[in-house]
Structure formats: C-alpha cells, structure tokens
Coordinates of C-alpha atoms and ligand atoms in Angstrom, one line a residue:
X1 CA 0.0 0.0 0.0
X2 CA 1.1 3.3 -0.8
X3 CA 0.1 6.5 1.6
X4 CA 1.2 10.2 1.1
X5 CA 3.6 10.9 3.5
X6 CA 3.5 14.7 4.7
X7 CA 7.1 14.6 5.4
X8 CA 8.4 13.9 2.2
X9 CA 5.4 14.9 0.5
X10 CA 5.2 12.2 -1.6
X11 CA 3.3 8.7 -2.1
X12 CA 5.6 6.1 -0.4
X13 CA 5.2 2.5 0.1
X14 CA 3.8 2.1 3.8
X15 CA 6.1 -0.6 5.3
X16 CA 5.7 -0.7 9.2
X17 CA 9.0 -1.1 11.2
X18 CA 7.8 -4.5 12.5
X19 CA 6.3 -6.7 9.3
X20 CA 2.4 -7.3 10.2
X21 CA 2.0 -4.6 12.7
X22 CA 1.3 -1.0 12.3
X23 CA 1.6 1.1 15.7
X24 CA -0.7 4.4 14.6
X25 CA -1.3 7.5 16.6
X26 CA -4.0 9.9 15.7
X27 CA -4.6 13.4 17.8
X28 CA -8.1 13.0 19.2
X29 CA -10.7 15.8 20.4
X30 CA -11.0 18.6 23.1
X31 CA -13.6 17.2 25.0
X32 CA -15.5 20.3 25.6
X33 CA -19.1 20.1 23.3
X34 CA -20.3 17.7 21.4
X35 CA -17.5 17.1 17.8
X36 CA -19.1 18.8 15.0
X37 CA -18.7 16.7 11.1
X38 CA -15.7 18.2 10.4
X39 CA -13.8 16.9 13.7
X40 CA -15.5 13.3 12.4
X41 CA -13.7 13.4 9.2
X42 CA -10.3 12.4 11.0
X43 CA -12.3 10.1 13.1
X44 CA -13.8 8.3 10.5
X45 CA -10.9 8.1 7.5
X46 CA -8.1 7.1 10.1
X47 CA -10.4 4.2 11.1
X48 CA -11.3 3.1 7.3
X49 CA -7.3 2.9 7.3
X50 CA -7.0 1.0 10.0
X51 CA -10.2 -1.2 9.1
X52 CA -8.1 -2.1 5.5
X53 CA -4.9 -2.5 7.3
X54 CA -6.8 -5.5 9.3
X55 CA -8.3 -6.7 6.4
X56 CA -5.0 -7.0 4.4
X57 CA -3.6 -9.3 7.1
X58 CA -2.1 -7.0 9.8
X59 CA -2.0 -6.7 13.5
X60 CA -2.6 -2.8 14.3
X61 CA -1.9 -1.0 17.2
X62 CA -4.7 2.4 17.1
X63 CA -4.1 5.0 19.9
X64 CA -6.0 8.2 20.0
X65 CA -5.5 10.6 22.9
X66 CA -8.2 12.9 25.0
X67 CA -7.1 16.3 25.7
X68 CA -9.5 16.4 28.7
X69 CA -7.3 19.4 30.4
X70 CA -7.0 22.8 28.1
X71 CA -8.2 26.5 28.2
X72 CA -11.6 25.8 26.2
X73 CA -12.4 22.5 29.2
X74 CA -11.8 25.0 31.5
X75 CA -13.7 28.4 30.6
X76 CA -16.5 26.0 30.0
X77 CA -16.5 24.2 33.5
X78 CA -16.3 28.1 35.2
X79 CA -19.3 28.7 32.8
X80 CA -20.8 26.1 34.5
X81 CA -19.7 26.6 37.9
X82 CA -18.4 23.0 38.0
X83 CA -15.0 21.3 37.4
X84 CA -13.0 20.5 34.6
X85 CA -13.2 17.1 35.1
X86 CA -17.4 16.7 34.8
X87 CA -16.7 18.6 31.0
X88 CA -14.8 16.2 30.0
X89 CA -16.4 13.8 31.4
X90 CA -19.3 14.2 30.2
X91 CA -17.6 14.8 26.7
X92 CA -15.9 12.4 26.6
X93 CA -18.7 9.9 26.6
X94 CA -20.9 12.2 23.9
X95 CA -17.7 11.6 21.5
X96 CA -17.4 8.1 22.5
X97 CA -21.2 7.6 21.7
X98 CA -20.8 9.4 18.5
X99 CA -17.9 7.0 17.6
X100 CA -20.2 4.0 18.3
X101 CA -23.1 5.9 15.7
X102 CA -20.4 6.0 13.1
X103 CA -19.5 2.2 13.9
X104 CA -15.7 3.5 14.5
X105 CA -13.6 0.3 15.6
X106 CA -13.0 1.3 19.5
X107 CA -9.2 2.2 19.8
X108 CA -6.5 0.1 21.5
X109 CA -5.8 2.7 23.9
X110 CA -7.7 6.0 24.5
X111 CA -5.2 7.8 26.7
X112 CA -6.3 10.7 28.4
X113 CA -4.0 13.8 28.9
X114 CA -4.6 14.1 32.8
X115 CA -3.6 10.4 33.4
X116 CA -0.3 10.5 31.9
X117 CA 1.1 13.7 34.3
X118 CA 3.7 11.5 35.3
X119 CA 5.3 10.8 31.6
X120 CA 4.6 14.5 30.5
X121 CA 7.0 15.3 33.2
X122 CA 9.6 12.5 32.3
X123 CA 10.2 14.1 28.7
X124 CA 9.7 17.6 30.0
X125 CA 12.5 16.3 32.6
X126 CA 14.4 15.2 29.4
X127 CA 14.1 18.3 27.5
X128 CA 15.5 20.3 30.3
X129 CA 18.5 18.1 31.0
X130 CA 19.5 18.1 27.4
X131 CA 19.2 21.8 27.6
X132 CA 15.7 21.7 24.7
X133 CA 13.7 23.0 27.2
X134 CA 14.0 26.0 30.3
X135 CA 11.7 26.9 33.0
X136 CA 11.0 30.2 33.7
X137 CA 10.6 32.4 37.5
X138 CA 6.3 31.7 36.8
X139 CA 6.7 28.2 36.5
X140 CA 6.1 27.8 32.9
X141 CA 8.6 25.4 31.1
X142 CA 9.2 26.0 27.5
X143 CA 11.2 24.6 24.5
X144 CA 13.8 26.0 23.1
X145 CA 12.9 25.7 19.4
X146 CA 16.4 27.4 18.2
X147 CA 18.0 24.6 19.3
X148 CA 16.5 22.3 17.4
X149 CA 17.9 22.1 14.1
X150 CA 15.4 20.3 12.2
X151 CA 12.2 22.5 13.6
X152 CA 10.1 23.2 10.5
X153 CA 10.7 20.0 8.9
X154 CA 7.3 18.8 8.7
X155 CA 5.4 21.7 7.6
X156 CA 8.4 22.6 5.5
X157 CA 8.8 26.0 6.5
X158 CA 12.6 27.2 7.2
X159 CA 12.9 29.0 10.8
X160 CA 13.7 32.9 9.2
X161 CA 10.0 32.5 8.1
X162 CA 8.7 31.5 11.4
X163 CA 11.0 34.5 13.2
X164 CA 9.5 37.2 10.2
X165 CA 5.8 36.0 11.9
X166 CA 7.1 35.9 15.7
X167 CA 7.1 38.7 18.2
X168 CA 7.2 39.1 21.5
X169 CA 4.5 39.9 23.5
X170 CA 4.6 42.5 26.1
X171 CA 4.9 41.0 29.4
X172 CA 6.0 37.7 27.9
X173 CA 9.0 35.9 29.6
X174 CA 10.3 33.7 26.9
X175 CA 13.8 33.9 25.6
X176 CA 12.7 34.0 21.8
X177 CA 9.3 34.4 19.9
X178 CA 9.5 30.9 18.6
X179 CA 9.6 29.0 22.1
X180 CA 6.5 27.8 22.8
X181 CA 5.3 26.0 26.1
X182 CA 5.3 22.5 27.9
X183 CA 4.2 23.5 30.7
X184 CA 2.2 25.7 31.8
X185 CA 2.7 27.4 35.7
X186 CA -0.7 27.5 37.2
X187 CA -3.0 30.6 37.9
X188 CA -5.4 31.2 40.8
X189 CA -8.0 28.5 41.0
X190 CA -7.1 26.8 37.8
X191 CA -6.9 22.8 37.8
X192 CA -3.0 22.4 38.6
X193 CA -0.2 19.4 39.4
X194 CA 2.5 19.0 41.2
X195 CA 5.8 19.2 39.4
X196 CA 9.5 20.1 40.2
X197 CA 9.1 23.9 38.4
X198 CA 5.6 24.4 40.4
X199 CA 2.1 23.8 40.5
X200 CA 1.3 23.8 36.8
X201 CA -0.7 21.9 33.8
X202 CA 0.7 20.3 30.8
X203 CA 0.9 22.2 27.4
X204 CA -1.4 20.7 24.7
X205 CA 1.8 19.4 22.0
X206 CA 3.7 17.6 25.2
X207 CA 0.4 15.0 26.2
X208 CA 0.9 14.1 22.3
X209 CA 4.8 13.3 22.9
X210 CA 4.2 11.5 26.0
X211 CA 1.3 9.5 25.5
X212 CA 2.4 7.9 22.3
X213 CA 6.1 7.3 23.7
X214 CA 3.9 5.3 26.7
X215 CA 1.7 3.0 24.1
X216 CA 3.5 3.0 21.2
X217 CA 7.0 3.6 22.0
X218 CA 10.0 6.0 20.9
X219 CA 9.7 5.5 17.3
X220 CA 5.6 4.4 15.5
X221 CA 4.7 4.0 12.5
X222 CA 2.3 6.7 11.4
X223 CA 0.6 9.6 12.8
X224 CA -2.3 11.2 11.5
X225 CA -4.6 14.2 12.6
X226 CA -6.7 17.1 10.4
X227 CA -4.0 19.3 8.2
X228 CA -4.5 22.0 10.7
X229 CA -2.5 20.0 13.1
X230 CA 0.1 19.9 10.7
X231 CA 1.4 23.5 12.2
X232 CA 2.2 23.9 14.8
X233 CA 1.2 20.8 17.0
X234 CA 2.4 18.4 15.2
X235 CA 6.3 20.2 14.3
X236 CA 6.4 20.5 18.0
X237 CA 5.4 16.6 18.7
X238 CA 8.6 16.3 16.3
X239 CA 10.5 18.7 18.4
X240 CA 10.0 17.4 21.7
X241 CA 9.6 13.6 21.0
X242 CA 13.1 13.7 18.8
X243 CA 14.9 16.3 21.1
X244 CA 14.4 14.1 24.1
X245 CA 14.0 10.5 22.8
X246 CA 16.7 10.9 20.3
X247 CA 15.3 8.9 17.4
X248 CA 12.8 9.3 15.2
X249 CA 9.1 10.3 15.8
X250 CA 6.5 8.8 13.6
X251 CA 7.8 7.4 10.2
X252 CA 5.0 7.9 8.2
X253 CA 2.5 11.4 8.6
X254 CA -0.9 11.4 7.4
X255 CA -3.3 14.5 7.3
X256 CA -6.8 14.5 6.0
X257 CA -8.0 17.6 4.4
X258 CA -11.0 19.7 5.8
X259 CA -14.5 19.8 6.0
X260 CA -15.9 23.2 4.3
X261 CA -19.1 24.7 4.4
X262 CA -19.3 27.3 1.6
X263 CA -15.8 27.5 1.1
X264 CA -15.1 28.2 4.9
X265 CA -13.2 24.8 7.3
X266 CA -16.1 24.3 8.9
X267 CA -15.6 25.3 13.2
X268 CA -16.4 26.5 16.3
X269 CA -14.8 29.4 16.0
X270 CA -16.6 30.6 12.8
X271 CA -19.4 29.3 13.9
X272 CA -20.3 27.4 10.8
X273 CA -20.7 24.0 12.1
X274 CA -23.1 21.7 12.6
X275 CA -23.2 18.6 15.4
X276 CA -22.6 14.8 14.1
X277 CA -25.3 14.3 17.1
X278 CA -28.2 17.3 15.5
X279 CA -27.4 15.8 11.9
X280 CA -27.4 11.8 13.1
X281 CA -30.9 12.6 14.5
X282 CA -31.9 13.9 11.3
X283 CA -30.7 11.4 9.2
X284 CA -29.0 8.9 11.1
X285 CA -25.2 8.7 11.9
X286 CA -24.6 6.0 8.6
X287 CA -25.1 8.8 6.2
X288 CA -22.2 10.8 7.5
X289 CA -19.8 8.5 8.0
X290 CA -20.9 7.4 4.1
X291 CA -20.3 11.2 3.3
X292 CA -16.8 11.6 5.0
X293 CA -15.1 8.8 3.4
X294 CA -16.9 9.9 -0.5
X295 CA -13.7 11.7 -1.3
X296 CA -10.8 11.0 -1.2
X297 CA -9.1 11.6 2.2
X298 CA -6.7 14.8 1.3
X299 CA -9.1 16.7 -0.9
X300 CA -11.7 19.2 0.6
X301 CA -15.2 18.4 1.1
X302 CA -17.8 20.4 0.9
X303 CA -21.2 19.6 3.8
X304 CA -24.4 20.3 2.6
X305 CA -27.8 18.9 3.6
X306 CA -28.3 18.1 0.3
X307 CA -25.1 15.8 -0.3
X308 CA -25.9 13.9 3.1
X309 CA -29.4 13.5 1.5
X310 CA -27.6 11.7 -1.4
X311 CA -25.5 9.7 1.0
X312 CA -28.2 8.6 2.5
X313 CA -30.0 7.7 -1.3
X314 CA -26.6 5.4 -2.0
X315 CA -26.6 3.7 0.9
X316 CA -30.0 2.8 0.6
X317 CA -28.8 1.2 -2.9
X318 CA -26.1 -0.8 -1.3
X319 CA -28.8 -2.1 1.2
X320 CA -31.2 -2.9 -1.1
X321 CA -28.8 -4.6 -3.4
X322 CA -27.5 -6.6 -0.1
X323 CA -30.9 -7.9 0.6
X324 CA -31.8 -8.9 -2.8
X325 CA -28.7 -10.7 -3.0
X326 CA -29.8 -12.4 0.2
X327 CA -33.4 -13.3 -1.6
X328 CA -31.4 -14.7 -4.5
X329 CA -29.8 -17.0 -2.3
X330 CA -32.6 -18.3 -0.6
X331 CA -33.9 -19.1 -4.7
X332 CA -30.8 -19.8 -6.1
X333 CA -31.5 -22.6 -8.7
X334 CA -29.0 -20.9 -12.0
X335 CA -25.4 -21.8 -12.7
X336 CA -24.1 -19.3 -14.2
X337 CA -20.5 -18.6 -12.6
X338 CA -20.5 -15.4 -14.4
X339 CA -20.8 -13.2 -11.2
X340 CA -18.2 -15.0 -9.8
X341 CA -15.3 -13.2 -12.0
X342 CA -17.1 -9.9 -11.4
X343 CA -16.9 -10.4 -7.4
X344 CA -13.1 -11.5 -8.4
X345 CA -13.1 -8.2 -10.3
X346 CA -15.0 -6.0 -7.9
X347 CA -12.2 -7.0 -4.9
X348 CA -9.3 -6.1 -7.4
X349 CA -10.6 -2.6 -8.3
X350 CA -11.4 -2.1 -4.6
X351 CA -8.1 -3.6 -3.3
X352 CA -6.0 -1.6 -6.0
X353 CA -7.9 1.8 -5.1
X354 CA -7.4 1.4 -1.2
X355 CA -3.8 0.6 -1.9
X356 CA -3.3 3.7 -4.3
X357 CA -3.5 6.0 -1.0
X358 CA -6.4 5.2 0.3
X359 CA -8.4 6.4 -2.0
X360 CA -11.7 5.5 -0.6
X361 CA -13.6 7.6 -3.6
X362 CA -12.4 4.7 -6.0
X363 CA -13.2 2.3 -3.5
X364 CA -17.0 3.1 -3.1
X365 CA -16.8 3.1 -7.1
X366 CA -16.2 -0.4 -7.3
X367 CA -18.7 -1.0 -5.0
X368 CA -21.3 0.8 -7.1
X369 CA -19.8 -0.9 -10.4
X370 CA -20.4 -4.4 -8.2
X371 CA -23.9 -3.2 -7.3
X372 CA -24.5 -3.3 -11.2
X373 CA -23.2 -6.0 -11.1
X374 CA -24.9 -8.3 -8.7
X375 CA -28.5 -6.7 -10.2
X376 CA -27.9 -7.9 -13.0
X377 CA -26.4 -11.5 -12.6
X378 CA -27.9 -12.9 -9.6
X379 CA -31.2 -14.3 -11.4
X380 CA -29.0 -17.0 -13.2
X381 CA -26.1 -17.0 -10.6
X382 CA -24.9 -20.4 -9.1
X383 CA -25.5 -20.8 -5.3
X384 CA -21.9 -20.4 -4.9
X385 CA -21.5 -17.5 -6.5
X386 CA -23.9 -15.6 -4.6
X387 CA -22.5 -16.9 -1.8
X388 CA -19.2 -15.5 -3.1
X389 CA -20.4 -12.4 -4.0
X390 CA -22.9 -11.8 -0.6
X391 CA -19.5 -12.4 1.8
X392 CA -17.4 -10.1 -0.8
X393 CA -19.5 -7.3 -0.6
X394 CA -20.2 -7.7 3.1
X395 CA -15.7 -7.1 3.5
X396 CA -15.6 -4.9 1.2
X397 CA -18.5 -2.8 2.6
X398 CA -17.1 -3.6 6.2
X399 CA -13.5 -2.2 5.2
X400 CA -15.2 1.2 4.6
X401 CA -17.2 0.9 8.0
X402 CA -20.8 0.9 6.2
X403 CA -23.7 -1.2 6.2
X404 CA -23.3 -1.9 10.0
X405 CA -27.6 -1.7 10.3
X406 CA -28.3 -4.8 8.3
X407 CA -30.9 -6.6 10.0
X408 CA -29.2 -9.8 9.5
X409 CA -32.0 -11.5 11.0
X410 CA -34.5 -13.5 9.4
X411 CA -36.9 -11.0 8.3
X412 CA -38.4 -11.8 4.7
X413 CA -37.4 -9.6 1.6
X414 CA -41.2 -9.0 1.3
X415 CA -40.6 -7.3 5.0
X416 CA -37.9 -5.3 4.0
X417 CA -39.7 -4.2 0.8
X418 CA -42.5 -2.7 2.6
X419 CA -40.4 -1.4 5.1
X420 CA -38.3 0.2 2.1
X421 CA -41.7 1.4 0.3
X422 CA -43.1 2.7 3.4
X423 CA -40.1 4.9 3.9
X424 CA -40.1 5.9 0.6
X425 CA -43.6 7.1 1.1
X426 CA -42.8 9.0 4.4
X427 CA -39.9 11.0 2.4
X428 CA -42.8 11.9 -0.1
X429 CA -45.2 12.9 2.9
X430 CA -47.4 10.7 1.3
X431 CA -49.0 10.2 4.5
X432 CA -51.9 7.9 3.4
X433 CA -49.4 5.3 1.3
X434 CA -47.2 5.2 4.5
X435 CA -50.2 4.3 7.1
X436 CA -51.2 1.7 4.6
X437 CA -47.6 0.2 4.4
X438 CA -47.2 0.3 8.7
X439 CA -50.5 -1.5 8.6
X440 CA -49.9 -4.3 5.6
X441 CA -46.8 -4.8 7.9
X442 CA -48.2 -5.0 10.9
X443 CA -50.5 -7.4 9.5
X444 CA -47.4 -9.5 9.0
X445 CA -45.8 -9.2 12.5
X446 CA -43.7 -6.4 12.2
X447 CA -43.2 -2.7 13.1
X448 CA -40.4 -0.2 11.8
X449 CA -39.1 1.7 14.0
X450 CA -37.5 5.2 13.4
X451 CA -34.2 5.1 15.1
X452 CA -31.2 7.7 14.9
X453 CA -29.6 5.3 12.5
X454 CA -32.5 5.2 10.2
X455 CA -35.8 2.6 9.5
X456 CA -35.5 -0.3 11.4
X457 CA -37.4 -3.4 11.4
X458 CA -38.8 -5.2 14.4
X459 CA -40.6 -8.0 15.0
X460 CA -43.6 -7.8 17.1
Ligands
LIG1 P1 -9.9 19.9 17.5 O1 -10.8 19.4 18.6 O2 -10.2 21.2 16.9 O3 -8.4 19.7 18.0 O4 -10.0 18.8 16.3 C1 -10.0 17.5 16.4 C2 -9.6 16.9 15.1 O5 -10.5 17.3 14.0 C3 -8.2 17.3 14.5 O6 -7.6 16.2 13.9 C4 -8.5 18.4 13.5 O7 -7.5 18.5 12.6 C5 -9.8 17.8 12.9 N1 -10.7 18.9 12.3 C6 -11.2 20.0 12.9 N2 -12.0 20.7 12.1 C7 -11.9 20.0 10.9 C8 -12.6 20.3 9.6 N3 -13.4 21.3 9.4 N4 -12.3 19.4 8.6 C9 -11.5 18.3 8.8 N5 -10.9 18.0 10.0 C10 -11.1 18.9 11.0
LIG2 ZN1 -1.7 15.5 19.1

C-alpha cells in the first residue's frame, strides 16, 4: 500500500518497522461540546485505514488521545460553575457515543492527557536536562525551538519564516518568539499538578509526545490528525519527541483535508458548524460516515444537507442490493458462474484503489460498479456464486465501515420491501401510502421503528 507521506510529500510504500504490525497515533478531540462533522472526518478516515490494514492481514496498534485538560475545558467548566473534570467527562462519553453511531472500531488505547502527568514530566525532565527546554521564575517550562535544528521540517517552512511571523509579547518571559510551552505554571483557582518547576498543567503538543512514547514507544509507524494539526502541533510533537528520545518520531504522517461549508473549514470558532449528534438525529449517523469517506481523504469536502441526503439515497442502494442478493440466495437454482469473475473483479478494483493511498472515492466506485453488477447477474447465478459475491460485498462494505444496520435476521425480503416502500412514502409525505404500508406490515408481525440510524425493522 502506498500512503502520502507529509514529510516527504510524496506517495511512499507504507512498510511498518515490525512486518504485520502497524503502531498508529492519531490526535483526538477537546472534549469540551459535542465534535461537529468536520472533527469526524479524522475520526472516520483514520479508522477506514485501519479497518483495511486489518483486512489486508495485519495486527494494528490504534491509539488516540483525549485532551481532557485545556483553556476551552476549563472556561466552559467556570461557565458552569463546576470542574473540569465533569466537561470532560461528560464529553468524553458524547464523542465516545458518537464513535459508536459511526461504527468507529474502538481504539487500543484511549489515553487521556490528565492520566499521563507522570510521563509529561519525564520528557519535559528530558528536554530540560539536554538543555531543549528552560523553565522560567512563573513556572512555565518551554522549548527552546532554536536549538532544534530540524524544527520546521514537517510543515516545511525554514525558521527565518517563522521568526519574520514571531514577536514578542509584552509581558512575555520567553527567551525568543519561537519557544513555545510544555508546561504551563498554574493561575489562581485553575486545575493544577505538582511538578519540580511548580504547580502547573501540561501544554497541549507535550500530552501528544508523551502519550504515544507510553503506548507505542520512541519511534511508530504513522501519525495522523486534520491538516491543521500539521502547524504547529504536530512540528512541535517532532521537536520534543526527537529532542528528548533521540530517534525518530513517527515514520509515516498522514493528514486529512478539511471539511468546508461554503468555502469556509467548517468550526467553532466561525461558527459554521453543525453537530454529528443534531445531523445523526436527522438522518442517522450511517449517512455521514458514508459522506466523509466519499472523497478521497486529502481533498476538501464540501457539507451540505443536500449531499448527506444523497449519501443517505446510495446507501439505501447498497442495502437494497445486499438484501436482494440475500433473496437470491434463498432461490438460487441458475449456474451461471458469471458473477463469480465480477466479485473477483469487484475486490481487485477495490483492493487496488485502497492501496493507491487510500483512495476511498475509487473504492465506493467499485462497489457501485459491483452493485451493477450483482442486479444484473444474480437471477442466473450459481449458489456459490452468490454466496461469493454476498461475503465479498459484506468485506468490502465492512473495510469502509458501512452497512453496519443490516438486519441480519430472518426478516423476509417482502418485509424489508415494505419497510423500504413505506419509507419511501414517508420522504414523499405521502402520509396515506405510508399508514397503509405500517399497517400491511403490521398485518405481517412487524413494526419499523425510526431510530437515529434510520428505519428499522422489528418483530412484534
Ligand atoms: P480539535 O478538537 O479542533 O483539535 O480537532 C480534532 C480533530 O478534528 C483534529 O484532527 C482536527 O484537525 C480535525 N478537524 C477539525 N476541524 C476540521 C474540519 N473542518 N475538517 C476536517 N478536520 C477537522
Ligand atoms: Zn496531538
């Protein structure tokens, strides 16, 4: 498989340090309100990676942190008279929730910032031995980024064009513009820790540093995060984790691009965003996570309700054509071997698109091309190859994350073509059409039930 390395900024061939086991980092949220789409696009492409990764054969190790100590956490908790630790808290489970909506692959480690004082202060304690890092008379510890030679590396901007931007505030105690800080010394009645410069907090780039040197070691694979990251978090991850660990960070850097909304990255700050929870109750958390991985992962995508009303329109398709194929099956009687090749076909395009970058836009295109495919063929298909085809499409589908609200019960196709018509009839507000439909159905045993995810079928 080839990925787009940030570093070099080219495609290279993604070869892990240890064959059959890829150790991946990716910078997780600010649990502080609920993550709009745009903070889901990481979430959801970094997990379609690891998802084809598995699928391909190999052992991966997924770690993605929670900053649950920062500035925003703690305006918020005085907002709310309360402390920092019920926001994130209580944010951390909304984003956890939302992960489960989008049928994200839990992590192997969610590490929080606030759990790991102990190794933020081991590399800080590193840094300042090996003269990276200085503390200053407030008990604020920063890095020395002059000292670094290779600072800038990653974003590929040489240090005279960061000291042209830089200036030093008034009242500011750093030694140059371009430190930045580790740690911060704490002020009245903030959240604070023990440490040998002071009561203090961490700095956001250091819990990064730490926390991947604790579950993934000096040197992993890859590490991903939105192409904002890109400056400055992650060139000061490099800084700190290679100043102090002497090695090499992360291999491999992947960013995904962003989320607009007319032309804008969609955020907090301009106020542009919208909730995966608001839009998952409007049309159910599949159709987003459909939506995020439509492009590819580095170009820009644009939100609109219109575009997750298509998403929602395709995956309907897929579903459909998944349950026909399981009616087929349960008539097969042709032996035609015909869809066979096209499965064989189907899982080359898909293979040689994921491996092309993960160009998951190419991906869902064989999928659609298979779709064609399997609507055409199954009437004089073989057994086995609708079998073949039914448990090709369901790995290929399951590699991208979608189709995770199959009822893969025994409900009849005639059930699920009601249930399909009915909802059809609901989108047209014909009213009438879809009383008649709940009714026919009920006749049958069966109610649908309008969940967050969409229609779903239940038997009574
Ligand atoms: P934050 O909570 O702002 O640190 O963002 C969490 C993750 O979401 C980071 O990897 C960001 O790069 C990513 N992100 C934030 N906004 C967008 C956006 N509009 N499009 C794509 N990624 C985003
Ligand atoms: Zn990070």
């Amino acid at each position: 498989m080839k990925i787009f390395n940030t570093m070099s900024r080219q495609k290279e061939e993604f070869i892990p340090l240890k064959e059959g086991e890829y150790r991946i980092y990716v910078c997780g949220p600010t649990v502080y309100n609920f993550i709009h789409v745009g903070n889901a696009r990481p979430v959801c492409v970094f997990d379609t990676l690891r998802r084809y990764l598995e699928y391909r054969g190999n052992n991966v190790l997924y770690v993605s942190n929670i900053t649950d100590i920062d500035d925003k956490i703690i305006k918020k908790a005085n907002e709310e008279q309360t402390t920092y630790d019920v926001i994130a808290h209580r944010y951390e489970e909304e984003y956890f929730a939302d992960c489960r909506g989008l049928n994200v692959k839990p992590a192997t480690a969610y590490p929080r910032a606030t759990e790991h004082i102990d190794e933020i202060l081991s590399i800080i304690g590193d840094l300042v031995e090996k003269g990276f890092a200085y503390a200053t008379e407030n008990g604020d510890v920063y890095f020395r980024t002059r000292k670094d030679p290779h600072y800038g590396k990653l974003s590929h901007q040489p240090l005279e064009d960061l000291e042209s931007g830089a200036r030093i505030a008034v009242g500011d105690i750093k030694e140059d513009p371009l430190d930045f800080a580790v740690w911060k010394g704490s002020k009245p009645g903030e959240p604070a820790w023990p440490s040998p410069y002071g009561m203090g907090r961490p700095g956001w780039h250091i819990e990064c540093s730490a926390m991947a040197r604790r579950h993934l070691g000096n040197t992993i694979d890859l590490h991903c995060g939105g192409v904002d990251l890109v400056f400055p978090h992650h060139e000061n991850e490099i800084a700190q984790s290679e100043c102090a660990n002497g090695c090499t960070f992360a291999r491999y850097w992947m960013h995904n691009g962003f989320l607009n909304v007319d032309n804008h990255k969609m955020s907090k700050s301009l106020n542009n965003f919208f909730t995966v929870r608001d839009v998952a109750q409007q049309v159910g958390y599949e159709p987003i996570r459909f939506f995020l991985i439509s492009g590819h992962y580095r170009t820009p995508l644009n939100y609109t309700k219109e575009v997750i009303e298509s998403c929602k329109a395709s995956l309907e398709r897929l579903y459909t054509c998944r349950n026909n194929l399981d009616f087929a099956l349960q008539n097969a009687t042709g032996n035609s071997e015909e869809l066979a090749e096209r499965t064989r076909a189907a899982e080359e395009k898909f293979v040689t698109a994921m491996d092309d970058d993960l160009n998951t836009a190419d991906a869902l295109a064989a999928i659609f091309d298979f779709v064609r495919d399997i609507n055409t063929l199954s009437g004089d298909a073989s057994p086995a190859a609708l079998q073949g085809a039914a448990s090709t499409f369901d790995a290929l589908t399951g590699v991208l994350g979608l189709l995770y609200n199959r009822n893969t019960d025994d409900i009849p196709a005639e059930v699920h073509k009601l249930a399909e018509e009915r909802t059809a009839a609901r989108k047209a507000k014909d009213w009438a059409r879809a009383d008649a439909l709940r009714d026919e159905l009920a006749a049958l045993g069966y109610v649908v039930e309008d969940t967050a995810n969409g229609p779903k079928i239940v038997k009574k």
